[in-house]
Short mmCIF file of C-alpha atoms and ligand atoms in Angstrom, two decimals:
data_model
loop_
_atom_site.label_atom_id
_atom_site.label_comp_id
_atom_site.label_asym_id
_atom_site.label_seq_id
_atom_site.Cartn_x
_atom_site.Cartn_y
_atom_site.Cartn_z
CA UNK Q 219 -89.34 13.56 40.29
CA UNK Q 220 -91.38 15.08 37.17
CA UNK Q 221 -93.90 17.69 37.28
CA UNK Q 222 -97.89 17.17 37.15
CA UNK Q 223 -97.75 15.64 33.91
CA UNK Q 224 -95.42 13.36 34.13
CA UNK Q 225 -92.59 15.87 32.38
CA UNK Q 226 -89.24 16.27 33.51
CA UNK Q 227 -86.46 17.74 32.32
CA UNK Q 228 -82.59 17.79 32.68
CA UNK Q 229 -80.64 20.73 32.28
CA UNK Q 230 -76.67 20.75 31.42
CA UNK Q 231 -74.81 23.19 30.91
CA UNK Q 232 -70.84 23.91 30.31
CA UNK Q 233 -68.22 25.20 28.42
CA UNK Q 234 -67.22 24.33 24.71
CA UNK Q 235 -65.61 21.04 23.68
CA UNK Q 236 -66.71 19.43 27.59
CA UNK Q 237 -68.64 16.24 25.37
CA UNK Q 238 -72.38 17.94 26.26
CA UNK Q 239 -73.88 17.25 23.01
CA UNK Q 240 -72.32 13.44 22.62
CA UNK Q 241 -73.42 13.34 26.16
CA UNK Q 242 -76.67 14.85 26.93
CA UNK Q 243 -77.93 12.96 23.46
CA UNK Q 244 -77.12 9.29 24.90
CA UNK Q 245 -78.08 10.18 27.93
CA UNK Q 246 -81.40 11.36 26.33
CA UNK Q 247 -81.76 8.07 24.61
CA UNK Q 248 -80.96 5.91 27.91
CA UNK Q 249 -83.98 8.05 29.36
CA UNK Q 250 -86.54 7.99 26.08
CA UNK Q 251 -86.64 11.65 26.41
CA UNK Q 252 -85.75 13.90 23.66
CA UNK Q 253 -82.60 15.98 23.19
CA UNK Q 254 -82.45 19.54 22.68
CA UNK Q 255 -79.30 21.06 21.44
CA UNK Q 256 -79.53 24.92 21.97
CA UNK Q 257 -76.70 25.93 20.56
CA UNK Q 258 -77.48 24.61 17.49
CA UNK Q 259 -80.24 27.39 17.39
CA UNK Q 260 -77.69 30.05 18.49
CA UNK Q 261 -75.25 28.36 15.81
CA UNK Q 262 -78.42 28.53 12.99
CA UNK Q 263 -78.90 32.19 13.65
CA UNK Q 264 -75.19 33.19 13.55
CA UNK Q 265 -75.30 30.60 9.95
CA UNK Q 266 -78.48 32.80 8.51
CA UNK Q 267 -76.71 36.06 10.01
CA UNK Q 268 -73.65 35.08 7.44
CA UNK Q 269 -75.08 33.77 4.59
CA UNK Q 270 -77.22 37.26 4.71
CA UNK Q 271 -73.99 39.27 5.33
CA UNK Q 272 -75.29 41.15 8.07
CA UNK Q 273 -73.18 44.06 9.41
CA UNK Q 274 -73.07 44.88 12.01
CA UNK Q 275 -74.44 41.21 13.96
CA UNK Q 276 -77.17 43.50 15.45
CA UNK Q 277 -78.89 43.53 11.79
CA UNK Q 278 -80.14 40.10 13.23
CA UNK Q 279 -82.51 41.77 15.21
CA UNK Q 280 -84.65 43.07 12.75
CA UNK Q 281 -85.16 39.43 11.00
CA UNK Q 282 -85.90 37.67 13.90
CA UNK Q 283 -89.75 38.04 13.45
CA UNK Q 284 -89.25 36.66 9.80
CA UNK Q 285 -86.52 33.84 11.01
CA UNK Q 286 -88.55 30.50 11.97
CA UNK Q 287 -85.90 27.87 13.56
CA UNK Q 288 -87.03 24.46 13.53
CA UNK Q 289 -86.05 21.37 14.87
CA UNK Q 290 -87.26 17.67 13.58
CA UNK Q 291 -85.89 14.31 14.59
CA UNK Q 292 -84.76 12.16 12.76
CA UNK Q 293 -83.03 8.02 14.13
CA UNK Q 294 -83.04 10.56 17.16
CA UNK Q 295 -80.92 13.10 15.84
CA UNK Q 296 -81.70 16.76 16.04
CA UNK Q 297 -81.90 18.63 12.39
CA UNK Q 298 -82.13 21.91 12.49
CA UNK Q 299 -84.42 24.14 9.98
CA UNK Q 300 -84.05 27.72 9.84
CA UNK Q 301 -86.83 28.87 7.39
CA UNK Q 302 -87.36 25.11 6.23
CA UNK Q 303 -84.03 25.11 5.17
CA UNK Q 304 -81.84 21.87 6.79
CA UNK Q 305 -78.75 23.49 8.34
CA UNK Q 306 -77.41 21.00 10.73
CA UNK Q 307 -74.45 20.55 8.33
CA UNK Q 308 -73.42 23.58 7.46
CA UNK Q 309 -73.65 25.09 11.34
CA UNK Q 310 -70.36 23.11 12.60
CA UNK Q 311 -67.71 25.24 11.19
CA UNK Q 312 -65.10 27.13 13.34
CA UNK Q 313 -66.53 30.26 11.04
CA UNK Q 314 -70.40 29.48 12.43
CA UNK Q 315 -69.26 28.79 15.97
CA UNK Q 316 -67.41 32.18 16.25
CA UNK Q 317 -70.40 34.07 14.99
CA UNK Q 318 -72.45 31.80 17.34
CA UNK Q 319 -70.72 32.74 20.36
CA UNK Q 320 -71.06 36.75 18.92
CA UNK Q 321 -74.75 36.61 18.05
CA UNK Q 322 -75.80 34.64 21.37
CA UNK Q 323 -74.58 37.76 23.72
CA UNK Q 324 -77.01 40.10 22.03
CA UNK Q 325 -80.16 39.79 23.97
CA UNK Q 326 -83.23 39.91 21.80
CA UNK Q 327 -81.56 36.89 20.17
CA UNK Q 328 -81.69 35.06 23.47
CA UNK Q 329 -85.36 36.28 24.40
CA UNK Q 330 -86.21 34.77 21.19
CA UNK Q 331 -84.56 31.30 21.55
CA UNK Q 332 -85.58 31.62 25.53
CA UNK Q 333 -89.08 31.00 24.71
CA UNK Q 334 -88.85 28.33 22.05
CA UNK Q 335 -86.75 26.29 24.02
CA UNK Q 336 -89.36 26.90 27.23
CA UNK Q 337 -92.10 25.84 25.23
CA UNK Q 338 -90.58 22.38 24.24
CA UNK Q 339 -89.38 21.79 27.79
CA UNK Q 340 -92.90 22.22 28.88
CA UNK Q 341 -94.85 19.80 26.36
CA UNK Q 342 -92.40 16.43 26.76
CA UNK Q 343 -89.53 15.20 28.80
CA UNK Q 344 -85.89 16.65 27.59
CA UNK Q 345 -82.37 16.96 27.97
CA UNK Q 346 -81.80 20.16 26.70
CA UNK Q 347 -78.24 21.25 27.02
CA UNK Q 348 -76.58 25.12 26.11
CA UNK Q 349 -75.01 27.62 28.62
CA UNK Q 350 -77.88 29.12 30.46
CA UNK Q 351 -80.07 25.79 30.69
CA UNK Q 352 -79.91 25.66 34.52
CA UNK Q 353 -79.57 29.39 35.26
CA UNK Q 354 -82.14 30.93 33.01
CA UNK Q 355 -84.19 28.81 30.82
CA UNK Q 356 -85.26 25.79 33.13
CA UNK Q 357 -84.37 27.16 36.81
CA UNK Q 358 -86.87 24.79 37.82
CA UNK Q 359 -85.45 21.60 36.11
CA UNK Q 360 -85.81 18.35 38.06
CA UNK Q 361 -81.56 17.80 37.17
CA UNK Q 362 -78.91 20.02 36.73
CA UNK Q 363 -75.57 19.21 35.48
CA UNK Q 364 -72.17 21.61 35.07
CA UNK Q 365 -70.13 19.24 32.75
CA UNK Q 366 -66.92 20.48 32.03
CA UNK Q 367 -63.03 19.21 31.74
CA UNK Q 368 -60.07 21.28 31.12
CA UNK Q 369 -59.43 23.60 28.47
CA UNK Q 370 -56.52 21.33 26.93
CA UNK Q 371 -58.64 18.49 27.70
CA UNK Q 372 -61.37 20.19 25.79
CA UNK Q 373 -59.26 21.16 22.81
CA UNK Q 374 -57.67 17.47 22.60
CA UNK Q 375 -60.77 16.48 21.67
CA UNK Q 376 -62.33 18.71 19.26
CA UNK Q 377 -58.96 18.52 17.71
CA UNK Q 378 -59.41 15.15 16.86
CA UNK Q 379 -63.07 15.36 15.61
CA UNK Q 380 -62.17 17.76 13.30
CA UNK Q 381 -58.73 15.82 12.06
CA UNK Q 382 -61.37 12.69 11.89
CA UNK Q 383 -63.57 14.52 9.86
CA UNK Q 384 -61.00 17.18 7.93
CA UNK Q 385 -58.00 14.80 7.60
CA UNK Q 386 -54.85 17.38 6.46
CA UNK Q 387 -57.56 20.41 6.37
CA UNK Q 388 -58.15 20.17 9.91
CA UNK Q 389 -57.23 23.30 12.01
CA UNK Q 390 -54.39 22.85 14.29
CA UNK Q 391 -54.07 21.85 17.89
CA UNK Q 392 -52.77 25.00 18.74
CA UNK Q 393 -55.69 27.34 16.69
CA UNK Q 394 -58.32 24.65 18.08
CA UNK Q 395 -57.14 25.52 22.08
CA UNK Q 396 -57.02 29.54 20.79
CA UNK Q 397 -60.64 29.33 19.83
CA UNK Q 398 -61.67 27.23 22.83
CA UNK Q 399 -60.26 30.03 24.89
CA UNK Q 400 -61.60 32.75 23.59
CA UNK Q 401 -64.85 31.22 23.04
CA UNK Q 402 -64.92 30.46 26.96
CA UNK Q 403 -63.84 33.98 27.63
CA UNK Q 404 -66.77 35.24 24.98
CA UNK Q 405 -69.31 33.08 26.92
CA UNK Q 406 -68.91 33.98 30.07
CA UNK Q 407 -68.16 37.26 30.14
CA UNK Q 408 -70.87 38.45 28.20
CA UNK Q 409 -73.75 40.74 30.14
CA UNK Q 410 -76.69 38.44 29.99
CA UNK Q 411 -77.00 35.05 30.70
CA UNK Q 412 -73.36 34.09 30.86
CA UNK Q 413 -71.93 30.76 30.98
CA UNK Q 414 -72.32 29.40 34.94
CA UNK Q 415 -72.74 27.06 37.12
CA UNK Q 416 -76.30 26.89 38.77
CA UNK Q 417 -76.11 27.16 42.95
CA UNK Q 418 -78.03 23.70 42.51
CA UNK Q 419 -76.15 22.28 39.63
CA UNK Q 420 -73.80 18.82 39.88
CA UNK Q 421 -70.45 19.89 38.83
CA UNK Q 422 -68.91 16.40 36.71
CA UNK Q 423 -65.42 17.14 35.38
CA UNK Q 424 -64.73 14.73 33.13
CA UNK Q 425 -60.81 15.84 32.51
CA UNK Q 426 -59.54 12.08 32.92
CA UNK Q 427 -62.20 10.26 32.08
CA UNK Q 428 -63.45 9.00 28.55
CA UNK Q 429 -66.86 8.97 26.65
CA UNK Q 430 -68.08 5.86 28.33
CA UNK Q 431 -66.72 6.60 32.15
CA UNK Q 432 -68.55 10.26 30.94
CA UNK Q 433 -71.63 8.39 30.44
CA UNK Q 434 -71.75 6.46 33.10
CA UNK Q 435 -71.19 9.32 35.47
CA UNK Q 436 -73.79 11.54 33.64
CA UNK Q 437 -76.16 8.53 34.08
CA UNK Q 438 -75.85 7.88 37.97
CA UNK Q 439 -76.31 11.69 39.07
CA UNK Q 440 -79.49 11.90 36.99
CA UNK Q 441 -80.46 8.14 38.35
CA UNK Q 442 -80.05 9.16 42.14
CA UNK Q 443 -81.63 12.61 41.54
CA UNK Q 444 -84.73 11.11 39.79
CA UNK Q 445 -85.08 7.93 41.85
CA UNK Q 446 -84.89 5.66 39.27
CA UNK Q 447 -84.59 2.15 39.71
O1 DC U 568 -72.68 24.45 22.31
P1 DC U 568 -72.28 25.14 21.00
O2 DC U 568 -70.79 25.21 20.80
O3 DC U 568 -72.97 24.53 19.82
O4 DC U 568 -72.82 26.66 21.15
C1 DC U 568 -72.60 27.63 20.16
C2 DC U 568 -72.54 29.01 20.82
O5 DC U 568 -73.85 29.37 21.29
C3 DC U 568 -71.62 29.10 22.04
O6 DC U 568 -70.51 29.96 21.78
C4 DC U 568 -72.42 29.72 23.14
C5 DC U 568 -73.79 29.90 22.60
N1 DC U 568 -74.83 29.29 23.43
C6 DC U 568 -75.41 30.07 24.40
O7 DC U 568 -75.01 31.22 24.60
N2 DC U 568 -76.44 29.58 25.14
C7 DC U 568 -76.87 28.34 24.96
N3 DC U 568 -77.89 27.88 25.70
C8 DC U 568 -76.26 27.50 23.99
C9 DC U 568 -75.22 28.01 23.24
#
């Protein structure tokens, strides 16, 4: 299934830590369609919203028609630009992803990223993954996925990409479950566009399985939705 022009796109959506971004981006690969990873927009606004200092987080609003986010890819991996400045690096901090989950519940923030990530759904084939893929920015999408695994599950494994990455300086697994937690809480409790599962969505839990059983899974719904051979 694709629309007129031979576009289709494939929308997942779930909580924190549930693999998404490993995920949606090999799945995007398997497929030869790009992969859009929208909260490292949200994540580049809450980085710009720091390095500024803005207090209250609402001060974002008023920069927003100065603030150009960009995205380039590069050995298909997703940079991000935020005023032609590369800040795919510095966005993965537990400091960037707190202020992500703040500045994505204030709206105008989300109109603005709403129609960005619209307009590259509509000119190629994607899987664009986030919280409000399904529900709100591609209702129409050809697949929906809820992927999502338990919240010790979840913090397990952020734990250990951040040890793998951090060594001693890594967070513990204790502060790593607090801010999955709250972050879950954050995201879907907020007023708009809260983190949930589409009527039409596939739920895949992927508590007890690993990356490649994850894949695997991920690749057969989409397969058997799209009719692929
Ligand atoms: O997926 P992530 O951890 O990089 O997302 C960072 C934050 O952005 C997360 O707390 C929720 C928010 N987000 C959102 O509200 N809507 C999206 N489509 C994607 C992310």
């Amino acid at each position: 299934m694709s629309n007129k022009k031979g576009i289709c796109n494939i929308a997942i959506d779930g909580p924190a830590g549930a693999g998404k971004s490993t995920l949606a981006r090999k799945l995007a690969e398997r497929l030869g369609y790009v992969y859009v990873d929208t909260g490292a927009m949200y994540r580049a606004i809450a980085y710009y919203a720091l390095l500024n200092q803005l207090k209250p987080m609402e001060e974002i609003i008023s920069h927003l028609a100065v603030l150009h986010i960009g995205l380039r890819y590069e050995n298909g991996s997703q940079r991000v630009f935020i005023n032609d400045m590369d800040v795919s690096d510095q966005i993965r901090t537990a400091e960037v992803s707190m202020a992500a989950s703040r500045v994505s519940a204030i709206p105008e923030v989300r109109t603005y990223l709403f129609d960005l990530q619209q307009q590259l759904a509509k000119k190629q084939s994607v899987v664009m993954d986030g919280r409000d893929i399904g529900t709100v920015v591609l209702p129409h999408a050809d697949v929906k996925i809820f992927l999502t695994a338990s919240p010790q599950q979840r913090a397990k494994r952020r734990h250990l990409e951040l040890v793998e990455k951090m060594g001693d300086a890594a967070p513990d697994f204790d502060s790593v479950l607090a801010d999955v937690v709250q972050r879950d809480h954050q995201d879907s409790t907020r007023a708009v566009a809260p983190l949930k599962q589409a009527e039409d969505a596939v739920l895949l839990d992927t508590t007890n399985y690993d990356l490649a059983e994850s894949e695997e899974a991920l690749y057969q719904i989409c397969k058997e939705r799209l009719n692929l051979e």
